[in-house]
């Protein structure tokens, strides 16, 4: 008879532990696209009730604690729209006189951000909307204050957003006057561990004063032009001395954002779409 | 009937104990996915899922605890996929470590349980951040500020859970 409480049980436990470690290591070594597919598949099947429950909780919290804040935001927006109405009317008349076509209005989907308690939550956010609401991979995600990131993986009812805090995140950026361009990448600053962005690849001849606003440049086809990203807050040294690097304090904080907008329409009609393989000559 | 001991009593008791711990863990998981997000958000909030894992792992063998850690880690990797597999690895190590520590070192009382919740949260956070490729400064901030803060809140909730369900969890309060 087997001794289930003795050496056999201990051996079985060790075997189970080693098997679990091997599975975890295999998952850790998965390439990012495959991992994204696995994440989306499990999220839309086994974890669907969990996401729905958390989304419901988020809605309850918003209606319970944030109603006053939302009403204040709506009132401020209404006042601003009233103040800008004359300007918009003049702009439309000028465009008509110069035969410039109207600026395309971006389509967007509002999403609720479902925060988790893990320390890496701000790098990859879960949102309670998915392909059923028109979300797709690589769509930009913004908050009222600025750029947050892009859709990394998507399922029917939920999606994951790769934010600017993620080590793999990059964006092409430009200053407000369009004179200086560079690439934005996340950095951890000093001993405080504060997360900021770094504007890299700025030519040595260009210098930026502190407080300069930084926007997306529209290059790369993921983010549209002139989405506000942040403000120049410092200078860092390039270890090779070939370029200037600036610290940028982002406007949007992924750790505290509760709602966001996903731009679902092709955001810049000037960006050519890549032809499908079948239609290629 | 006969006075021969058949082992049915203790076996049935062991099964009911496991059922009770599973029920308590289930309540804690519900708190993670409904109660916490419907009340408050932000860094340093108690991690109910980790609390449920530690409550389970303190009553399981290291192998079974590793399996529980794998499942919890997978759930967290799906919900917060900053680096797929990092949570799985961290929770497997944490779960089996807690079960092994319980078998070898830990006494079964309230203070030790709350200490396990506090240290376990901090260690988990450092493991996940380290495996996700965080900078050293970020790890330092986690070790000195956010980790202890979340460990404290998790331990406080853990103490309340243990006090509420002390009979079910069979934890000695007086020592």
mmCIF file of N, CA and C in Angstrom, chain A residues 13-14 16-17 20-21 23-25 27-30 32 35 38-39 42-43 47 50-51 53-54 56-58 60-61 64-65 113-121 123-126 152-153 160 166-167 188-194 255, chain B residues 30 32-34 36-43 45-48 61-64 66-67 70 74-89 92-93 96 124-125 128-135 137-138 141-142 150:
data_model
loop_
_atom_site.group_PDB
_atom_site.id
_atom_site.type_symbol
_atom_site.label_atom_id
_atom_site.label_comp_id
_atom_site.label_asym_id
_atom_site.label_seq_id
_atom_site.Cartn_x
_atom_site.Cartn_y
_atom_site.Cartn_z
ATOM 1 N N UNK A 13 4.738 16.233 -4.187
ATOM 2 C CA UNK A 13 4.681 17.681 -3.999
ATOM 3 C C UNK A 13 5.841 18.378 -4.697
ATOM 4 N N UNK A 14 7.026 17.775 -4.585
ATOM 5 C CA UNK A 14 8.211 18.354 -5.230
ATOM 6 C C UNK A 14 8.058 18.342 -6.744
ATOM 7 N N UNK A 16 5.235 18.409 -8.362
ATOM 8 C CA UNK A 16 4.242 19.427 -8.705
ATOM 9 C C UNK A 16 4.863 20.820 -8.698
ATOM 10 N N UNK A 17 5.716 21.056 -7.704
ATOM 11 C CA UNK A 17 6.386 22.359 -7.601
ATOM 12 C C UNK A 17 7.285 22.599 -8.822
ATOM 13 N N UNK A 20 5.135 23.293 -11.874
ATOM 14 C CA UNK A 20 4.589 24.657 -11.845
ATOM 15 C C UNK A 20 5.663 25.665 -12.233
ATOM 16 N N UNK A 21 6.871 25.464 -11.708
ATOM 17 C CA UNK A 21 7.971 26.377 -12.047
ATOM 18 C C UNK A 21 8.278 26.330 -13.541
ATOM 19 N N UNK A 23 6.194 25.502 -15.984
ATOM 20 C CA UNK A 23 5.104 26.171 -16.723
ATOM 21 C C UNK A 23 5.266 27.690 -16.645
ATOM 22 N N UNK A 24 5.583 28.186 -15.436
ATOM 23 C CA UNK A 24 5.752 29.636 -15.258
ATOM 24 C C UNK A 24 6.929 30.151 -16.079
ATOM 25 N N UNK A 25 8.020 29.385 -16.103
ATOM 26 C CA UNK A 25 9.192 29.801 -16.894
ATOM 27 C C UNK A 25 8.878 29.800 -18.387
ATOM 28 N N UNK A 27 5.932 30.292 -19.704
ATOM 29 C CA UNK A 27 5.090 31.476 -19.954
ATOM 30 C C UNK A 27 5.937 32.740 -19.995
ATOM 31 N N UNK A 28 6.916 32.812 -19.100
ATOM 32 C CA UNK A 28 7.795 33.992 -19.023
ATOM 33 C C UNK A 28 8.624 34.145 -20.304
ATOM 34 N N UNK A 29 8.952 33.007 -20.913
ATOM 35 C CA UNK A 29 9.805 33.046 -22.107
ATOM 36 C C UNK A 29 9.009 33.210 -23.399
ATOM 37 N N UNK A 30 7.678 33.227 -23.299
ATOM 38 C CA UNK A 30 6.863 33.347 -24.514
ATOM 39 C C UNK A 30 7.130 34.673 -25.224
ATOM 40 N N UNK A 32 6.298 38.121 -27.086
ATOM 41 C CA UNK A 32 5.216 39.054 -26.741
ATOM 42 C C UNK A 32 3.942 38.860 -27.584
ATOM 43 N N UNK A 35 2.187 35.772 -26.350
ATOM 44 C CA UNK A 35 1.658 36.032 -25.008
ATOM 45 C C UNK A 35 0.387 36.872 -25.090
ATOM 46 N N UNK A 38 -2.478 34.642 -26.044
ATOM 47 C CA UNK A 38 -2.869 33.786 -24.914
ATOM 48 C C UNK A 38 -3.686 34.592 -23.906
ATOM 49 N N UNK A 39 -3.185 35.800 -23.595
ATOM 50 C CA UNK A 39 -3.864 36.674 -22.636
ATOM 51 C C UNK A 39 -5.290 36.981 -23.116
ATOM 52 N N UNK A 42 -7.635 33.778 -22.906
ATOM 53 C CA UNK A 42 -8.077 33.414 -21.547
ATOM 54 C C UNK A 42 -9.024 34.479 -20.998
ATOM 55 N N UNK A 43 -8.741 35.740 -21.318
ATOM 56 C CA UNK A 43 -9.585 36.816 -20.797
ATOM 57 C C UNK A 43 -11.001 36.745 -21.350
ATOM 58 N N UNK A 47 -11.867 34.182 -17.746
ATOM 59 C CA UNK A 47 -11.880 35.351 -16.860
ATOM 60 C C UNK A 47 -12.940 36.381 -17.230
ATOM 61 N N UNK A 50 -14.945 37.621 -14.287
ATOM 62 C CA UNK A 50 -14.140 38.450 -13.383
ATOM 63 C C UNK A 50 -14.053 39.880 -13.916
ATOM 64 N N UNK A 51 -13.793 40.014 -15.220
ATOM 65 C CA UNK A 51 -13.694 41.336 -15.833
ATOM 66 C C UNK A 51 -15.041 42.051 -15.751
ATOM 67 N N UNK A 53 -17.382 41.587 -13.522
ATOM 68 C CA UNK A 53 -17.619 41.953 -12.119
ATOM 69 C C UNK A 53 -16.851 43.215 -11.758
ATOM 70 N N UNK A 54 -15.585 43.273 -12.205
ATOM 71 C CA UNK A 54 -14.767 44.432 -11.867
ATOM 72 C C UNK A 54 -15.271 45.690 -12.591
ATOM 73 N N UNK A 56 -18.359 46.274 -13.365
ATOM 74 C CA UNK A 56 -19.553 46.675 -12.630
ATOM 75 C C UNK A 56 -19.158 47.458 -11.371
ATOM 76 N N UNK A 57 -18.128 46.964 -10.678
ATOM 77 C CA UNK A 57 -17.664 47.638 -9.465
ATOM 78 C C UNK A 57 -17.149 49.038 -9.786
ATOM 79 N N UNK A 58 -16.430 49.158 -10.899
ATOM 80 C CA UNK A 58 -15.894 50.460 -11.303
ATOM 81 C C UNK A 58 -17.028 51.452 -11.587
ATOM 82 N N UNK A 60 -20.053 51.321 -10.318
ATOM 83 C CA UNK A 60 -20.676 51.659 -9.026
ATOM 84 C C UNK A 60 -19.869 52.725 -8.304
ATOM 85 N N UNK A 61 -18.543 52.586 -8.329
ATOM 86 C CA UNK A 61 -17.680 53.555 -7.636
ATOM 87 C C UNK A 61 -17.794 54.941 -8.286
ATOM 88 N N UNK A 64 -20.991 56.485 -7.365
ATOM 89 C CA UNK A 64 -21.086 56.753 -5.928
ATOM 90 C C UNK A 64 -20.206 57.925 -5.498
ATOM 91 N N UNK A 65 -18.974 57.961 -6.052
ATOM 92 C CA UNK A 65 -18.011 58.938 -5.529
ATOM 93 C C UNK A 65 -17.605 60.030 -6.515
ATOM 94 N N UNK A 113 -11.172 52.148 -16.908
ATOM 95 C CA UNK A 113 -9.906 51.469 -16.585
ATOM 96 C C UNK A 113 -10.106 50.657 -15.316
ATOM 97 N N UNK A 114 -9.779 49.373 -15.398
ATOM 98 C CA UNK A 114 -9.955 48.469 -14.261
ATOM 99 C C UNK A 114 -8.578 48.220 -13.637
ATOM 100 N N UNK A 115 -8.287 48.940 -12.576
ATOM 101 C CA UNK A 115 -6.965 48.826 -11.955
ATOM 102 C C UNK A 115 -6.821 47.530 -11.160
ATOM 103 N N UNK A 116 -5.600 47.002 -11.155
ATOM 104 C CA UNK A 116 -5.281 45.820 -10.356
ATOM 105 C C UNK A 116 -4.334 46.238 -9.227
ATOM 106 N N UNK A 117 -4.106 45.318 -8.292
ATOM 107 C CA UNK A 117 -3.258 45.671 -7.145
ATOM 108 C C UNK A 117 -1.800 45.274 -7.346
ATOM 109 N N UNK A 118 -1.448 44.794 -8.530
ATOM 110 C CA UNK A 118 -0.057 44.402 -8.764
ATOM 111 C C UNK A 118 0.812 45.648 -8.958
ATOM 112 N N UNK A 119 2.109 45.557 -8.630
ATOM 113 C CA UNK A 119 2.964 46.744 -8.748
ATOM 114 C C UNK A 119 3.195 47.183 -10.187
ATOM 115 N N UNK A 120 2.911 46.321 -11.162
ATOM 116 C CA UNK A 120 3.118 46.693 -12.564
ATOM 117 C C UNK A 120 1.823 47.158 -13.231
ATOM 118 N N UNK A 121 0.807 47.443 -12.427
ATOM 119 C CA UNK A 121 -0.508 47.787 -12.974
ATOM 120 C C UNK A 121 -0.446 48.986 -13.918
ATOM 121 N N UNK A 123 1.746 49.982 -15.895
ATOM 122 C CA UNK A 123 2.412 49.752 -17.187
ATOM 123 C C UNK A 123 1.476 49.144 -18.217
ATOM 124 N N UNK A 124 0.591 48.297 -17.783
ATOM 125 C CA UNK A 124 -0.360 47.656 -18.695
ATOM 126 C C UNK A 124 -1.725 47.658 -18.025
ATOM 127 N N UNK A 125 -2.632 48.476 -18.530
ATOM 128 C CA UNK A 125 -3.942 48.642 -17.897
ATOM 129 C C UNK A 125 -4.986 47.766 -18.576
ATOM 130 N N UNK A 126 -5.909 47.286 -17.780
ATOM 131 C CA UNK A 126 -7.047 46.547 -18.318
ATOM 132 C C UNK A 126 -8.210 47.514 -18.475
ATOM 133 N N UNK A 152 -2.867 47.123 -26.651
ATOM 134 C CA UNK A 152 -1.864 46.083 -26.883
ATOM 135 C C UNK A 152 -2.493 44.741 -27.281
ATOM 136 N N UNK A 153 -3.517 44.328 -26.540
ATOM 137 C CA UNK A 153 -4.239 43.102 -26.911
ATOM 138 C C UNK A 153 -5.720 43.358 -26.676
ATOM 139 N N UNK A 160 -6.222 45.271 -23.250
ATOM 140 C CA UNK A 160 -5.082 45.710 -22.435
ATOM 141 C C UNK A 160 -4.415 46.891 -23.124
ATOM 142 N N UNK A 166 5.459 51.659 -19.678
ATOM 143 C CA UNK A 166 6.019 50.347 -20.002
ATOM 144 C C UNK A 166 7.395 50.500 -20.662
ATOM 145 N N UNK A 167 8.368 49.683 -20.287
ATOM 146 C CA UNK A 167 9.722 49.835 -20.851
ATOM 147 C C UNK A 167 9.770 49.720 -22.378
ATOM 148 N N UNK A 188 13.362 55.945 -15.530
ATOM 149 C CA UNK A 188 13.200 56.082 -14.085
ATOM 150 C C UNK A 188 14.255 57.071 -13.612
ATOM 151 N N UNK A 189 13.812 58.093 -12.899
ATOM 152 C CA UNK A 189 14.718 59.206 -12.589
ATOM 153 C C UNK A 189 15.175 59.151 -11.143
ATOM 154 N N UNK A 190 16.494 59.226 -10.964
ATOM 155 C CA UNK A 190 17.094 59.399 -9.642
ATOM 156 C C UNK A 190 16.801 58.279 -8.675
ATOM 157 N N UNK A 191 17.154 58.553 -7.423
ATOM 158 C CA UNK A 191 16.964 57.530 -6.398
ATOM 159 C C UNK A 191 15.508 57.429 -5.966
ATOM 160 N N UNK A 192 14.690 58.417 -6.359
ATOM 161 C CA UNK A 192 13.278 58.388 -5.959
ATOM 162 C C UNK A 192 12.484 57.381 -6.775
ATOM 163 N N UNK A 193 13.033 56.942 -7.917
ATOM 164 C CA UNK A 193 12.320 55.974 -8.745
ATOM 165 C C UNK A 193 11.143 56.572 -9.473
ATOM 166 N N UNK A 194 11.148 57.892 -9.663
ATOM 167 C CA UNK A 194 10.029 58.586 -10.318
ATOM 168 C C UNK A 194 10.027 58.252 -11.810
ATOM 169 N N UNK A 255 -1.457 55.472 -13.379
ATOM 170 C CA UNK A 255 -1.782 54.861 -12.087
ATOM 171 C C UNK A 255 -3.074 55.409 -11.498
ATOM 172 N N UNK B 30 -13.806 37.558 -3.908
ATOM 173 C CA UNK B 30 -14.934 38.437 -4.269
ATOM 174 C C UNK B 30 -14.667 39.866 -3.823
ATOM 175 N N UNK B 32 -11.789 41.191 -3.653
ATOM 176 C CA UNK B 32 -10.773 41.739 -4.569
ATOM 177 C C UNK B 32 -11.417 42.277 -5.839
ATOM 178 N N UNK B 33 -12.375 41.541 -6.382
ATOM 179 C CA UNK B 33 -12.898 41.919 -7.697
ATOM 180 C C UNK B 33 -14.181 42.736 -7.649
ATOM 181 N N UNK B 34 -14.800 42.866 -6.472
ATOM 182 C CA UNK B 34 -15.966 43.748 -6.427
ATOM 183 C C UNK B 34 -15.852 44.822 -5.340
ATOM 184 N N UNK B 36 -13.277 46.019 -3.360
ATOM 185 C CA UNK B 36 -12.177 46.996 -3.444
ATOM 186 C C UNK B 36 -12.365 47.968 -4.614
ATOM 187 N N UNK B 37 -12.607 47.478 -5.855
ATOM 188 C CA UNK B 37 -12.763 48.454 -6.933
ATOM 189 C C UNK B 37 -13.996 49.333 -6.802
ATOM 190 N N UNK B 38 -15.007 48.876 -6.072
ATOM 191 C CA UNK B 38 -16.201 49.713 -5.950
ATOM 192 C C UNK B 38 -16.055 50.744 -4.838
ATOM 193 N N UNK B 39 -15.006 50.629 -4.029
ATOM 194 C CA UNK B 39 -14.831 51.583 -2.940
ATOM 195 C C UNK B 39 -13.653 52.522 -3.161
ATOM 196 N N UNK B 40 -12.488 51.973 -3.469
ATOM 197 C CA UNK B 40 -11.293 52.807 -3.498
ATOM 198 C C UNK B 40 -10.274 52.242 -4.483
ATOM 199 N N UNK B 41 -9.481 53.145 -5.060
ATOM 200 C CA UNK B 41 -8.410 52.739 -5.975
ATOM 201 C C UNK B 41 -7.118 53.430 -5.556
ATOM 202 N N UNK B 42 -6.011 52.907 -6.012
ATOM 203 C CA UNK B 42 -4.738 53.579 -5.769
ATOM 204 C C UNK B 42 -3.678 52.632 -5.276
ATOM 205 N N UNK B 43 -2.440 53.101 -5.326
ATOM 206 C CA UNK B 43 -1.329 52.279 -4.857
ATOM 207 C C UNK B 43 -1.430 52.083 -3.346
ATOM 208 N N UNK B 45 -3.216 49.845 -1.843
ATOM 209 C CA UNK B 45 -4.465 49.222 -1.405
ATOM 210 C C UNK B 45 -4.226 47.740 -1.102
ATOM 211 N N UNK B 46 -5.008 47.149 -0.187
ATOM 212 C CA UNK B 46 -4.791 45.739 0.150
ATOM 213 C C UNK B 46 -5.004 44.819 -1.045
ATOM 214 N N UNK B 47 -4.184 43.801 -1.140
ATOM 215 C CA UNK B 47 -4.292 42.838 -2.236
ATOM 216 C C UNK B 47 -5.031 41.606 -1.709
ATOM 217 N N UNK B 48 -6.325 41.549 -1.976
ATOM 218 C CA UNK B 48 -7.158 40.467 -1.440
ATOM 219 C C UNK B 48 -6.814 39.126 -2.089
ATOM 220 N N UNK B 61 0.307 21.728 1.125
ATOM 221 C CA UNK B 61 1.689 21.262 0.948
ATOM 222 C C UNK B 61 2.376 22.182 -0.060
ATOM 223 N N UNK B 62 3.719 22.232 -0.065
ATOM 224 C CA UNK B 62 4.412 23.132 -1.004
ATOM 225 C C UNK B 62 4.028 22.908 -2.470
ATOM 226 N N UNK B 63 3.799 21.659 -2.860
ATOM 227 C CA UNK B 63 3.437 21.383 -4.247
ATOM 228 C C UNK B 63 2.070 21.948 -4.596
ATOM 229 N N UNK B 64 1.094 21.669 -3.722
ATOM 230 C CA UNK B 64 -0.266 22.185 -3.963
ATOM 231 C C UNK B 64 -0.279 23.706 -3.882
ATOM 232 N N UNK B 66 2.202 25.642 -4.702
ATOM 233 C CA UNK B 66 2.789 26.137 -5.959
ATOM 234 C C UNK B 66 1.731 26.161 -7.057
ATOM 235 N N UNK B 67 0.885 25.136 -7.077
ATOM 236 C CA UNK B 67 -0.189 25.083 -8.084
ATOM 237 C C UNK B 67 -1.177 26.238 -7.874
ATOM 238 N N UNK B 70 0.425 29.307 -9.068
ATOM 239 C CA UNK B 70 0.433 29.370 -10.535
ATOM 240 C C UNK B 70 -0.899 29.908 -11.066
ATOM 241 N N UNK B 74 -1.385 33.410 -12.902
ATOM 242 C CA UNK B 74 -1.941 33.446 -14.266
ATOM 243 C C UNK B 74 -3.075 34.474 -14.346
ATOM 244 N N UNK B 75 -3.934 34.470 -13.330
ATOM 245 C CA UNK B 75 -5.048 35.449 -13.317
ATOM 246 C C UNK B 75 -4.488 36.872 -13.341
ATOM 247 N N UNK B 76 -3.473 37.119 -12.522
ATOM 248 C CA UNK B 76 -2.905 38.473 -12.471
ATOM 249 C C UNK B 76 -2.159 38.811 -13.764
ATOM 250 N N UNK B 77 -1.521 37.824 -14.366
ATOM 251 C CA UNK B 77 -0.833 38.074 -15.643
ATOM 252 C C UNK B 77 -1.836 38.397 -16.750
ATOM 253 N N UNK B 78 -3.019 37.810 -16.662
ATOM 254 C CA UNK B 78 -4.044 38.086 -17.666
ATOM 255 C C UNK B 78 -4.635 39.485 -17.450
ATOM 256 N N UNK B 79 -4.840 39.837 -16.179
ATOM 257 C CA UNK B 79 -5.495 41.110 -15.883
ATOM 258 C C UNK B 79 -4.544 42.295 -15.954
ATOM 259 N N UNK B 80 -3.260 42.051 -15.735
ATOM 260 C CA UNK B 80 -2.279 43.142 -15.788
ATOM 261 C C UNK B 80 -1.034 42.646 -16.527
ATOM 262 N N UNK B 81 -1.132 42.558 -17.863
ATOM 263 C CA UNK B 81 -0.084 41.828 -18.610
ATOM 264 C C UNK B 81 1.153 42.670 -18.946
ATOM 265 N N UNK B 82 1.751 43.294 -17.932
ATOM 266 C CA UNK B 82 2.952 44.092 -18.203
ATOM 267 C C UNK B 82 4.097 43.199 -18.676
ATOM 268 N N UNK B 83 4.239 42.038 -18.077
ATOM 269 C CA UNK B 83 5.259 41.066 -18.502
ATOM 270 C C UNK B 83 4.682 39.690 -18.215
ATOM 271 N N UNK B 84 4.195 39.035 -19.281
ATOM 272 C CA UNK B 84 3.508 37.760 -19.098
ATOM 273 C C UNK B 84 4.454 36.729 -18.475
ATOM 274 N N UNK B 85 3.994 36.058 -17.441
ATOM 275 C CA UNK B 85 4.784 35.034 -16.763
ATOM 276 C C UNK B 85 5.437 35.530 -15.488
ATOM 277 N N UNK B 86 5.605 36.857 -15.358
ATOM 278 C CA UNK B 86 6.278 37.389 -14.160
ATOM 279 C C UNK B 86 5.450 37.103 -12.901
ATOM 280 N N UNK B 87 4.152 37.335 -12.984
ATOM 281 C CA UNK B 87 3.294 37.069 -11.825
ATOM 282 C C UNK B 87 3.218 35.575 -11.523
ATOM 283 N N UNK B 88 3.205 34.764 -12.583
ATOM 284 C CA UNK B 88 3.135 33.307 -12.363
ATOM 285 C C UNK B 88 4.371 32.828 -11.596
ATOM 286 N N UNK B 89 5.541 33.256 -12.065
ATOM 287 C CA UNK B 89 6.782 32.836 -11.398
ATOM 288 C C UNK B 89 6.804 33.325 -9.947
ATOM 289 N N UNK B 92 4.238 31.416 -7.759
ATOM 290 C CA UNK B 92 4.641 30.024 -7.507
ATOM 291 C C UNK B 92 5.704 29.996 -6.408
ATOM 292 N N UNK B 93 6.692 30.880 -6.533
ATOM 293 C CA UNK B 93 7.756 30.925 -5.527
ATOM 294 C C UNK B 93 7.195 31.327 -4.166
ATOM 295 N N UNK B 96 4.774 28.396 -2.675
ATOM 296 C CA UNK B 96 5.517 27.232 -2.165
ATOM 297 C C UNK B 96 6.387 27.631 -0.984
ATOM 298 N N UNK B 124 6.460 39.597 -2.884
ATOM 299 C CA UNK B 124 5.778 39.407 -4.172
ATOM 300 C C UNK B 124 5.994 40.617 -5.076
ATOM 301 N N UNK B 125 5.808 41.812 -4.501
ATOM 302 C CA UNK B 125 5.958 43.034 -5.301
ATOM 303 C C UNK B 125 7.372 43.159 -5.856
ATOM 304 N N UNK B 128 7.882 40.534 -8.673
ATOM 305 C CA UNK B 128 7.186 40.890 -9.922
ATOM 306 C C UNK B 128 7.912 42.034 -10.627
ATOM 307 N N UNK B 129 8.297 43.040 -9.851
ATOM 308 C CA UNK B 129 8.992 44.180 -10.468
ATOM 309 C C UNK B 129 10.348 43.748 -11.030
ATOM 310 N N UNK B 130 11.071 42.943 -10.264
ATOM 311 C CA UNK B 130 12.379 42.469 -10.726
ATOM 312 C C UNK B 130 12.248 41.651 -11.999
ATOM 313 N N UNK B 131 11.261 40.758 -12.045
ATOM 314 C CA UNK B 131 11.068 39.913 -13.232
ATOM 315 C C UNK B 131 10.523 40.715 -14.413
ATOM 316 N N UNK B 132 9.920 41.876 -14.138
ATOM 317 C CA UNK B 132 9.395 42.714 -15.228
ATOM 318 C C UNK B 132 10.442 43.675 -15.764
ATOM 319 N N UNK B 133 11.650 43.584 -15.255
ATOM 320 C CA UNK B 133 12.728 44.411 -15.791
ATOM 321 C C UNK B 133 12.706 45.838 -15.297
ATOM 322 N N UNK B 134 12.335 46.045 -14.020
ATOM 323 C CA UNK B 134 12.310 47.407 -13.487
ATOM 324 C C UNK B 134 13.715 47.870 -13.132
ATOM 325 N N UNK B 135 13.884 49.202 -13.148
ATOM 326 C CA UNK B 135 15.173 49.776 -12.770
ATOM 327 C C UNK B 135 15.394 49.609 -11.268
ATOM 328 N N UNK B 137 16.292 51.776 -9.066
ATOM 329 C CA UNK B 137 15.670 52.844 -8.266
ATOM 330 C C UNK B 137 14.199 52.536 -8.011
ATOM 331 N N UNK B 138 13.540 51.956 -9.008
ATOM 332 C CA UNK B 138 12.117 51.605 -8.860
ATOM 333 C C UNK B 138 11.952 50.499 -7.822
ATOM 334 N N UNK B 141 12.308 52.080 -4.398
ATOM 335 C CA UNK B 141 11.089 52.781 -3.993
ATOM 336 C C UNK B 141 10.035 51.772 -3.535
ATOM 337 N N UNK B 142 9.941 50.662 -4.239
ATOM 338 C CA UNK B 142 8.973 49.626 -3.884
ATOM 339 C C UNK B 142 9.326 49.016 -2.527
ATOM 340 N N UNK B 150 1.557 48.612 1.077
ATOM 341 C CA UNK B 150 0.565 47.613 0.655
ATOM 342 C C UNK B 150 0.607 46.393 1.574
#
